[in-house]
Amino acid sequence: MNKFLILVCLAALHGAMVYGQSEQKIDIPIGRQGFHDNIDKEQAAAAKFDGKADDLVKVSDDQTINLQVTNALIKQVDDMQLDIERDTTLDHRLKIRYLSGLYSVLHDYNNKRAYHKIDPAEAPAIIAAYKNMMQANIKGESILPIARELSFNSGENLIEIFKENPGYKEARGVMFGKYAFQNLETVMAEIGNYLDYPVTDSVIAAVARKYPNQVLTYATSYTPVATAIKKNPDPVVQLIVKIGNSGQSTRILPFIDELIDGSMSIDSLEKVVDSDYPYFKQMVKTSVVLQQKKSNGQNPLGLKAMMENMQARSLRYIREVNDLHEEPAPVRFRVVKDFTPEELYYLIVNGQEELFTSSYTNHNNAGLYDQMMARMKPARGDSLLMVVSFDRFKKFIAMAAGFNTLDNFLKSMAPENANYLMKKYISSLEKTEDLEDAVDVANSFGSIRDPKLLDFLREEVKKNYLFVSKKGDKRGTVIYELLSSLFDTQVSKGSDSTKATDMAAKFKLPPVNYVDFSGLVSDSGMVYQQVFFYGDKDGQESYASFMTSFSGGDWRVSKGPSWTTITSVKGKPITIFANLPLDEPKDKEAIQKLSDYLDEKDIHPTVFIHRGHSYHVNTTLDNLQSSAKIVVLGSCGGYHNLAVVLQKSPDAHIISSKQVGTRFVNEPIIRTLEEVIRSGKNVDWVKMWAALSARFAGDARNKELFSDYVPPHKNLGAIFIKAYKQIMKEDKIVSR
């Protein structure tokens, strides 16, 4: 539309709709012409979404749905534009208001459709709702009845157009309720804006039953939200308020289920949680009870908080054992001398991210696993798993495979029980909320060496595949099909390069055994890298050691107040940015300043390197960019780290360690990587790892530590996640 509003009436060639074309022209004042043009642009954008500039808005393989959506976004919107212009009861100001609202509706729809935040087939309902709300508003009637019929994603923006409507406030409360009950994990951050709405009490009560730790956090704050929580009549909310009055509230909260059933009291717990070992001991006992409740179909309120608290406490014990790795066993493992087998089990499953190999098992048979097995009465692994209600047993099995103790563990029980256990290990992977168990299984394939066990697991994967495919379970079918392909590739004959090439071809992935040099280079011809250091003693020592690699004539070093810039003098252009390991919390401020600088200069590194303990890795991951092609995690790359990296950087090749990283291994890897990049060659992981293996072969001290590092072409967990995302993405494209 330029000077005239052209109404293109599309009628359907389907059902009751008749498609034809007619044009009606009406004079549009120049003051409103731009509003019509904006609407036209959004209509055109909706039609071009599928890549074809035609008159059909395609949102589905169902042609009926496509015609209905097209009719709504094209014909009905054109009709509304015409109706608004013809309505003599509306003055210029109101006509602009309703035209602007119509544009806002279309823009919101297109934007949400682009980010998969709305079902595009909702277009007819959205357009009809806007028309009905507009008519109700003109008559001075409430928009509330119309808002009740909409989903949150379709209605949240729509009602904001009618803020002066008498039903707006109630409609906003309805929309908040629709949003809140679908987003209980995050809604507490927004609830302060809705404290005077009736639905808020119900929302807080629902959060208390799923995320009680969040209600506790807000209940102990000095905010209006805390006041609302304290006035909430729900009994669980009131119990959380009472817990918040204790000085040990965060330690007591995980026991909320036992407080509810009356088996424990806040007073009795305050005496227990004040001492570390009695507290850990009680957490283990309660965890077993909570797992039993979960197995019986109940939903324990304190389970998530219990797991978080137990992991934090477990890591403190493990770090103490790790730090004493050069001391005699009685000194090194003194902290766990009174632990029961089940307490050692929980230490192990909670310590995956930081457990040294020698802390887990060693030649003195003094490791946590060794002591766990030795203290069993009887010494049967299946009996232990029954005691802990099979809590995270798949994680334990995956760790046993990674640390080469799985065969020992399985032989501690009767063969038929071992077979049953491994069947459970492989089964029900489709039922989990995330891919963690499936990724653990994938990773274990690269560690198991027993041919009979491998054959058994391969058959179990195939049986589960047939089971889920017969049920029509798409997610389960994809999981087991991928595991079967990974399994077959791993046990096939051939070199590592051949296996990696086969995997990439099977899963329709880019190469997994090398990174093309051209993919690392920015538009300016520079390879940018970012290295993260932290301000504890370990981080400062790592930084000092790292900088010795650039003392020769091949590099130029420039040090600023927050970061160091390292630039290659010879070879291909490389610039490395490394933040200074300033004393905490200034180290994180330095990282932020460096990230702000990179954003300001529009610099997007393709290589990211994390140096530091696993508890620092979240800060590194927060600053990861989608441009990353190589990510070196100098600490454990557990499932959640892999998932976050690949969520932010889908093309990343990840080097990670099964245990805490060490600079004695990190730096040879990084130096080798830098030299390959500086030479302008593709980063071939198979060749690079072969050279590093030869280098560490004569290093008695660090050979074992290097063996715990996983290169990208053998990182089956990362490959599994990439392949799963690729298949589900393709399936989503096909289904649209």
Coordinates of N, CA and C in Angstrom, one line a residue, residues 540-713:
Q540 N 46.5 -18.7 39.7 CA 47.6 -17.8 39.6 C 48.9 -18.6 39.2
E541 N 49.0 -19.8 39.7 CA 50.2 -20.6 39.3 C 50.0 -21.1 37.8
S542 N 48.8 -21.4 37.4 CA 48.5 -21.8 36.1 C 48.8 -20.7 35.1
Y543 N 48.4 -19.5 35.4 CA 48.6 -18.3 34.6 C 50.1 -18.1 34.4
A544 N 50.9 -18.1 35.5 CA 52.3 -17.9 35.4 C 53.0 -18.9 34.5
S545 N 52.6 -20.2 34.7 CA 53.1 -21.3 33.9 C 52.7 -21.1 32.4
F546 N 51.5 -20.8 32.2 CA 50.9 -20.6 30.8 C 51.8 -19.6 30.1
M547 N 52.1 -18.5 30.7 CA 52.8 -17.4 30.1 C 54.2 -17.7 29.6
T548 N 54.8 -18.8 30.3 CA 56.2 -19.2 29.9 C 56.2 -19.8 28.5
S549 N 55.0 -20.2 28.0 CA 54.9 -20.8 26.6 C 55.1 -19.7 25.5
F550 N 55.1 -18.4 25.9 CA 55.1 -17.4 24.9 C 56.3 -16.4 25.1
S551 N 57.3 -16.9 25.7 CA 58.5 -16.1 26.0 C 59.5 -16.0 24.9
G552 N 59.3 -16.8 23.8 CA 60.3 -16.8 22.7 C 60.0 -15.7 21.7
G553 N 60.7 -15.7 20.6 CA 60.5 -14.7 19.6 C 59.4 -14.9 18.6
D554 N 58.6 -16.0 18.9 CA 57.4 -16.2 18.0 C 56.2 -15.5 18.4
W555 N 56.2 -14.9 19.6 CA 55.0 -14.2 20.1 C 55.3 -12.8 20.7
R556 N 54.4 -11.9 20.7 CA 54.5 -10.6 21.3 C 53.4 -10.5 22.4
V557 N 53.9 -10.1 23.6 CA 53.0 -10.1 24.8 C 52.8 -8.6 25.2
S558 N 51.5 -8.3 25.4 CA 51.1 -6.9 25.9 C 50.2 -7.1 27.1
K559 N 50.6 -6.6 28.3 CA 49.9 -6.8 29.5 C 49.1 -5.5 29.9
G560 N 47.8 -5.6 30.1 CA 47.0 -4.5 30.5 C 46.6 -4.7 32.0
P561 N 45.7 -3.8 32.5 CA 45.3 -3.9 33.9 C 44.3 -5.0 34.1
S562 N 43.7 -5.5 33.1 CA 42.7 -6.6 33.3 C 43.0 -7.9 32.5
W563 N 43.7 -7.7 31.4 CA 44.0 -8.9 30.6 C 45.3 -8.7 29.9
T564 N 45.8 -9.9 29.4 CA 47.1 -9.9 28.6 C 46.7 -10.3 27.2
T565 N 47.3 -9.6 26.2 CA 47.1 -9.9 24.8 C 48.4 -10.5 24.2
I566 N 48.2 -11.7 23.6 CA 49.4 -12.4 23.1 C 49.2 -12.5 21.6
T567 N 50.1 -12.1 20.8 CA 50.0 -12.0 19.3 C 51.1 -12.8 18.7
S568 N 50.8 -13.6 17.7 CA 51.9 -14.3 17.0 C 52.7 -13.3 16.1
V569 N 54.0 -13.6 16.1 CA 54.9 -12.7 15.3 C 55.2 -13.5 14.0
K570 N 55.3 -14.8 14.1 CA 55.6 -15.7 13.0 C 54.4 -16.6 12.7
G571 N 54.3 -17.1 11.5 CA 53.2 -18.0 11.1 C 51.9 -17.2 10.9
K572 N 50.8 -17.9 11.0 CA 49.5 -17.4 10.8 C 49.2 -16.4 11.9
P573 N 48.4 -15.4 11.6 CA 48.0 -14.4 12.6 C 47.1 -15.0 13.7
I574 N 47.6 -14.9 15.0 CA 46.8 -15.4 16.1 C 46.8 -14.3 17.2
T575 N 45.7 -14.1 17.8 CA 45.6 -13.2 19.0 C 44.9 -13.9 20.1
I576 N 45.6 -14.0 21.2 CA 45.1 -14.7 22.4 C 44.8 -13.7 23.5
F577 N 43.6 -13.7 24.0 CA 43.3 -12.8 25.1 C 43.1 -13.6 26.4
A578 N 43.9 -13.3 27.4 CA 43.9 -14.1 28.7 C 43.7 -13.1 29.8
N579 N 42.6 -13.2 30.5 CA 42.3 -12.3 31.7 C 43.4 -12.6 32.8
L580 N 43.7 -11.6 33.5 CA 44.6 -11.7 34.6 C 44.0 -12.4 35.8
P581 N 44.7 -13.3 36.5 CA 44.1 -14.1 37.7 C 44.1 -13.2 38.9
L582 N 43.4 -12.1 38.9 CA 43.4 -11.2 40.0 C 42.7 -11.8 41.2
D583 N 43.1 -11.4 42.4 CA 42.5 -11.9 43.6 C 41.0 -11.8 43.5
E584 N 40.3 -12.9 44.0 CA 38.9 -13.0 43.9 C 38.3 -11.8 44.8
P585 N 37.2 -11.2 44.4 CA 36.4 -11.4 43.2 C 36.8 -10.6 41.9
K586 N 38.0 -10.0 42.0 CA 38.4 -9.1 40.9 C 38.7 -10.0 39.6
D587 N 38.9 -11.3 39.8 CA 39.2 -12.1 38.6 C 38.0 -12.1 37.7
K588 N 36.8 -12.2 38.3 CA 35.5 -12.2 37.5 C 35.3 -10.9 36.9
E589 N 35.7 -9.8 37.6 CA 35.5 -8.5 37.0 C 36.5 -8.3 35.8
A590 N 37.6 -8.9 35.9 CA 38.6 -8.9 34.8 C 38.0 -9.6 33.6
I591 N 37.4 -10.8 33.8 CA 36.7 -11.5 32.8 C 35.6 -10.7 32.1
Q592 N 34.8 -10.0 32.9 CA 33.7 -9.3 32.4 C 34.3 -8.1 31.6
K593 N 35.3 -7.4 32.0 CA 35.9 -6.3 31.3 C 36.4 -6.8 29.9
L594 N 37.1 -8.0 29.9 CA 37.6 -8.5 28.7 C 36.4 -8.8 27.7
S595 N 35.4 -9.5 28.3 CA 34.2 -9.8 27.4 C 33.6 -8.6 26.9
D596 N 33.5 -7.5 27.7 CA 32.9 -6.3 27.2 C 33.7 -5.7 26.1
Y597 N 35.0 -5.8 26.2 CA 35.9 -5.3 25.2 C 35.8 -6.0 23.9
L598 N 35.7 -7.3 24.0 CA 35.5 -8.2 22.8 C 34.2 -7.8 22.1
D599 N 33.1 -7.6 22.9 CA 31.8 -7.2 22.3 C 31.9 -5.9 21.6
E600 N 32.6 -5.0 22.3 CA 32.7 -3.6 21.7 C 33.5 -3.6 20.4
K601 N 34.5 -4.4 20.3 CA 35.3 -4.5 19.1 C 34.8 -5.5 18.1
D602 N 33.6 -6.1 18.4 CA 33.0 -7.1 17.5 C 34.0 -8.3 17.2
I603 N 34.7 -8.7 18.3 CA 35.6 -9.8 18.2 C 35.0 -11.1 18.7
H604 N 35.0 -12.1 17.9 CA 34.3 -13.4 18.3 C 35.3 -14.5 18.2
P605 N 35.9 -14.9 19.3 CA 36.9 -15.9 19.3 C 36.4 -17.3 18.9
T606 N 37.2 -18.1 18.2 CA 36.8 -19.4 17.8 C 37.4 -20.5 18.7
V607 N 38.4 -20.1 19.6 CA 39.0 -21.0 20.5 C 38.8 -20.5 21.9
F608 N 38.2 -21.3 22.8 CA 38.0 -20.9 24.2 C 38.7 -22.0 25.1
I609 N 39.4 -21.5 26.1 CA 40.2 -22.4 27.0 C 39.8 -22.0 28.4
H610 N 39.3 -23.0 29.1 CA 39.1 -22.9 30.6 C 40.2 -23.4 31.4
R611 N 40.8 -22.6 32.3 CA 41.8 -23.0 33.2 C 41.3 -22.8 34.6
G612 N 41.1 -23.8 35.3 CA 40.7 -23.7 36.7 C 39.8 -24.8 37.2
H613 N 39.5 -24.8 38.4 CA 38.7 -25.9 39.0 C 37.3 -25.9 38.4
S614 N 36.6 -27.0 38.6 CA 35.3 -27.2 38.0 C 34.3 -26.2 38.6
Y615 N 34.5 -25.7 39.8 CA 33.5 -24.8 40.4 C 33.6 -23.4 39.7
H616 N 34.6 -23.2 38.9 CA 34.8 -21.9 38.2 C 34.2 -22.0 36.8
V617 N 33.9 -23.3 36.3 CA 33.6 -23.5 34.9 C 32.3 -22.7 34.5
N618 N 31.3 -22.5 35.4 CA 30.1 -21.8 35.0 C 30.4 -20.4 34.5
T619 N 31.3 -19.7 35.2 CA 31.7 -18.4 34.7 C 32.2 -18.4 33.3
T620 N 33.1 -19.4 33.0 CA 33.6 -19.6 31.7 C 32.5 -19.8 30.7
L621 N 31.6 -20.7 31.0 CA 30.5 -21.1 30.1 C 29.6 -19.9 29.9
D622 N 29.4 -19.1 30.9 CA 28.5 -17.9 30.7 C 29.1 -16.9 29.7
N623 N 30.4 -17.0 29.5 CA 31.1 -16.0 28.5 C 31.4 -16.7 27.2
L624 N 31.0 -17.9 27.0 CA 31.2 -18.7 25.8 C 30.3 -18.0 24.7
Q625 N 30.9 -18.0 23.5 CA 30.2 -17.4 22.3 C 29.8 -18.5 21.3
S626 N 28.8 -18.2 20.5 CA 28.4 -19.2 19.5 C 29.4 -19.4 18.4
S627 N 30.4 -18.5 18.4 CA 31.5 -18.6 17.4 C 32.5 -19.7 17.7
A628 N 32.4 -20.3 18.9 CA 33.4 -21.3 19.4 C 33.5 -22.5 18.5
K629 N 34.7 -22.9 18.0 CA 34.9 -24.1 17.2 C 35.7 -25.1 18.0
I630 N 36.5 -24.6 19.0 CA 37.3 -25.5 19.8 C 37.1 -25.0 21.3
V631 N 36.8 -25.9 22.2 CA 36.6 -25.5 23.6 C 37.4 -26.5 24.4
V632 N 38.4 -26.0 25.1 CA 39.2 -26.8 26.0 C 38.8 -26.6 27.4
L633 N 38.2 -27.6 28.1 CA 37.8 -27.5 29.4 C 38.9 -28.1 30.3
G634 N 39.7 -27.2 31.0 CA 40.8 -27.7 31.8 C 40.3 -28.3 33.1
S635 N 39.0 -28.6 33.2 CA 38.5 -29.3 34.4 C 37.5 -30.3 33.8
C636 N 36.8 -31.1 34.6 CA 36.0 -32.1 34.1 C 34.9 -31.6 33.2
G637 N 34.7 -32.3 32.1 CA 33.6 -32.0 31.1 C 32.4 -32.9 31.3
G638 N 31.8 -32.9 32.4 CA 30.7 -33.8 32.7 C 29.5 -33.4 31.8
Y639 N 28.4 -34.2 31.8 CA 27.3 -34.0 30.9 C 26.8 -32.6 30.8
H640 N 26.6 -32.0 32.0 CA 25.9 -30.7 32.0 C 26.9 -29.7 31.4
N641 N 28.2 -29.8 31.5 CA 29.1 -28.9 30.9 C 29.0 -29.1 29.4
L642 N 29.1 -30.4 28.9 CA 29.0 -30.6 27.5 C 27.7 -30.1 26.9
A643 N 26.6 -30.3 27.6 CA 25.3 -29.8 27.1 C 25.3 -28.3 27.0
V644 N 25.8 -27.6 28.0 CA 25.8 -26.1 27.9 C 26.7 -25.6 26.8
V645 N 27.9 -26.2 26.6 CA 28.8 -25.8 25.5 C 28.1 -26.0 24.2
L646 N 27.5 -27.1 24.0 CA 26.8 -27.4 22.7 C 25.5 -26.6 22.5
Q647 N 24.9 -26.2 23.6 CA 23.7 -25.3 23.5 C 24.2 -23.9 23.0
K648 N 25.3 -23.5 23.5 CA 25.8 -22.1 23.1 C 26.6 -22.2 21.8
S649 N 27.3 -23.2 21.6 CA 28.3 -23.3 20.5 C 28.1 -24.7 19.8
P650 N 27.1 -24.8 19.0 CA 26.7 -26.1 18.4 C 27.8 -26.8 17.6
D651 N 28.8 -26.0 17.1 CA 29.8 -26.6 16.2 C 31.1 -26.9 17.0
A652 N 31.1 -26.7 18.3 CA 32.3 -26.8 19.1 C 32.9 -28.2 19.2
H653 N 34.2 -28.4 19.0 CA 34.9 -29.6 19.3 C 35.4 -29.4 20.8
I654 N 35.1 -30.4 21.6 CA 35.4 -30.3 23.1 C 36.5 -31.2 23.5
I655 N 37.5 -30.6 24.2 CA 38.5 -31.4 24.9 C 38.1 -31.3 26.4
S656 N 38.0 -32.5 27.0 CA 37.6 -32.5 28.4 C 38.4 -33.6 29.2
S657 N 38.3 -33.5 30.5 CA 38.9 -34.5 31.3 C 37.9 -35.2 32.2
K658 N 38.2 -36.5 32.4 CA 37.3 -37.3 33.3 C 37.5 -36.9 34.8
Q659 N 38.6 -36.1 35.0 CA 38.9 -35.7 36.4 C 39.3 -34.3 36.4
V660 N 39.8 -33.8 37.5 CA 40.3 -32.4 37.6 C 41.5 -32.2 36.6
G661 N 41.5 -31.1 35.9 CA 42.6 -30.9 35.0 C 43.8 -30.5 35.7
T662 N 44.9 -30.7 35.1 CA 46.2 -30.3 35.7 C 47.0 -29.5 34.6
R663 N 47.7 -28.5 35.1 CA 48.5 -27.7 34.1 C 49.6 -28.5 33.4
F664 N 50.1 -29.6 34.1 CA 51.1 -30.5 33.5 C 50.6 -31.2 32.3
V665 N 49.3 -31.3 32.1 CA 48.7 -31.9 30.9 C 48.1 -30.8 30.0
N666 N 47.4 -29.8 30.7 CA 46.8 -28.8 29.9 C 47.7 -28.0 29.0
E667 N 48.9 -27.7 29.6 CA 49.8 -26.9 28.8 C 50.5 -27.6 27.6
P668 N 50.9 -28.8 27.7 CA 51.3 -29.5 26.5 C 50.2 -29.6 25.4
I669 N 49.0 -29.8 25.8 CA 47.9 -29.8 24.9 C 47.7 -28.5 24.2
I670 N 47.7 -27.4 25.0 CA 47.5 -26.1 24.5 C 48.7 -25.6 23.6
R671 N 49.9 -25.9 24.0 CA 51.1 -25.6 23.2 C 51.0 -26.3 21.8
T672 N 50.7 -27.6 21.9 CA 50.6 -28.3 20.6 C 49.5 -27.7 19.7
L673 N 48.3 -27.4 20.3 CA 47.2 -26.8 19.6 C 47.6 -25.5 19.0
E674 N 48.3 -24.6 19.7 CA 48.8 -23.3 19.2 C 49.7 -23.5 18.0
E675 N 50.6 -24.4 18.1 CA 51.6 -24.6 17.0 C 50.9 -25.1 15.8
V676 N 49.9 -26.0 15.9 CA 49.2 -26.5 14.7 C 48.4 -25.3 14.1
I677 N 47.8 -24.5 14.9 CA 47.0 -23.3 14.3 C 48.0 -22.3 13.7
R678 N 49.1 -22.1 14.4 CA 50.0 -21.1 13.8 C 50.6 -21.5 12.5
S679 N 50.7 -22.8 12.3 CA 51.2 -23.4 11.0 C 50.2 -23.3 9.9
G680 N 48.9 -23.0 10.3 CA 47.9 -22.9 9.2 C 47.3 -24.2 8.8
K681 N 47.6 -25.3 9.6 CA 47.1 -26.6 9.2 C 45.7 -26.9 9.9
N682 N 45.0 -27.8 9.3 CA 43.8 -28.2 10.0 C 44.2 -28.9 11.3
V683 N 43.3 -28.7 12.3 CA 43.6 -29.3 13.6 C 43.1 -30.8 13.6
D684 N 44.0 -31.7 13.3 CA 43.7 -33.1 13.2 C 43.8 -33.8 14.6
W685 N 42.7 -34.1 15.2 CA 42.7 -34.6 16.6 C 43.4 -35.9 16.7
V686 N 43.3 -36.8 15.7 CA 43.9 -38.1 15.7 C 45.4 -38.0 15.7
K687 N 45.9 -37.2 14.8 CA 47.4 -37.0 14.7 C 47.9 -36.3 16.0
M688 N 47.2 -35.2 16.4 CA 47.6 -34.5 17.5 C 47.6 -35.4 18.8
W689 N 46.6 -36.2 19.0 CA 46.6 -37.0 20.2 C 47.7 -38.1 20.1
A690 N 48.0 -38.6 18.9 CA 49.0 -39.6 18.8 C 50.4 -39.0 19.2
A691 N 50.6 -37.7 18.8 CA 51.9 -37.1 19.1 C 51.9 -36.8 20.6
L692 N 50.8 -36.4 21.2 CA 50.8 -36.2 22.7 C 50.9 -37.5 23.5
S693 N 50.4 -38.5 23.0 CA 50.5 -39.8 23.6 C 52.0 -40.3 23.7
A694 N 52.7 -40.0 22.6 CA 54.1 -40.4 22.5 C 54.9 -39.5 23.5
R695 N 54.5 -38.2 23.6 CA 55.2 -37.3 24.4 C 55.0 -37.7 25.9
F696 N 53.8 -38.2 26.3 CA 53.5 -38.5 27.7 C 53.9 -40.0 28.0
A697 N 54.3 -40.7 27.0 CA 54.6 -42.1 27.3 C 55.8 -42.3 28.2
G698 N 56.7 -41.3 28.1 CA 57.9 -41.4 29.0 C 57.8 -40.5 30.2
D699 N 56.6 -40.0 30.5 CA 56.4 -39.1 31.6 C 55.6 -39.9 32.7
A700 N 56.3 -40.6 33.6 CA 55.7 -41.5 34.5 C 54.7 -40.7 35.4
R701 N 55.0 -39.5 35.7 CA 54.2 -38.7 36.7 C 52.8 -38.4 36.0
N702 N 52.8 -38.0 34.7 CA 51.6 -37.4 34.1 C 51.0 -38.3 33.1
K703 N 51.6 -39.5 32.8 CA 51.0 -40.3 31.8 C 49.6 -40.7 32.1
E704 N 49.3 -41.1 33.4 CA 48.0 -41.5 33.8 C 47.0 -40.4 33.8
L705 N 47.5 -39.2 34.2 CA 46.6 -38.0 34.1 C 46.2 -37.7 32.7
F706 N 47.1 -37.8 31.7 CA 46.8 -37.5 30.3 C 45.8 -38.5 29.8
S707 N 45.9 -39.8 30.3 CA 44.9 -40.8 29.8 C 43.5 -40.5 30.2
D708 N 43.3 -39.6 31.1 CA 41.9 -39.2 31.5 C 41.3 -38.1 30.7
Y709 N 42.2 -37.5 29.8 CA 41.7 -36.5 28.9 C 41.0 -37.1 27.6
V710 N 39.9 -36.6 27.2 CA 39.2 -37.1 26.1 C 39.2 -36.2 24.9
P711 N 39.8 -36.6 23.8 CA 39.8 -35.7 22.6 C 38.5 -35.7 21.9
P712 N 38.2 -34.7 21.1 CA 36.9 -34.5 20.5 C 36.4 -35.8 19.7
H713 N 37.4 -36.5 19.0 CA 36.9 -37.6 18.2 C 36.6 -38.8 19.0

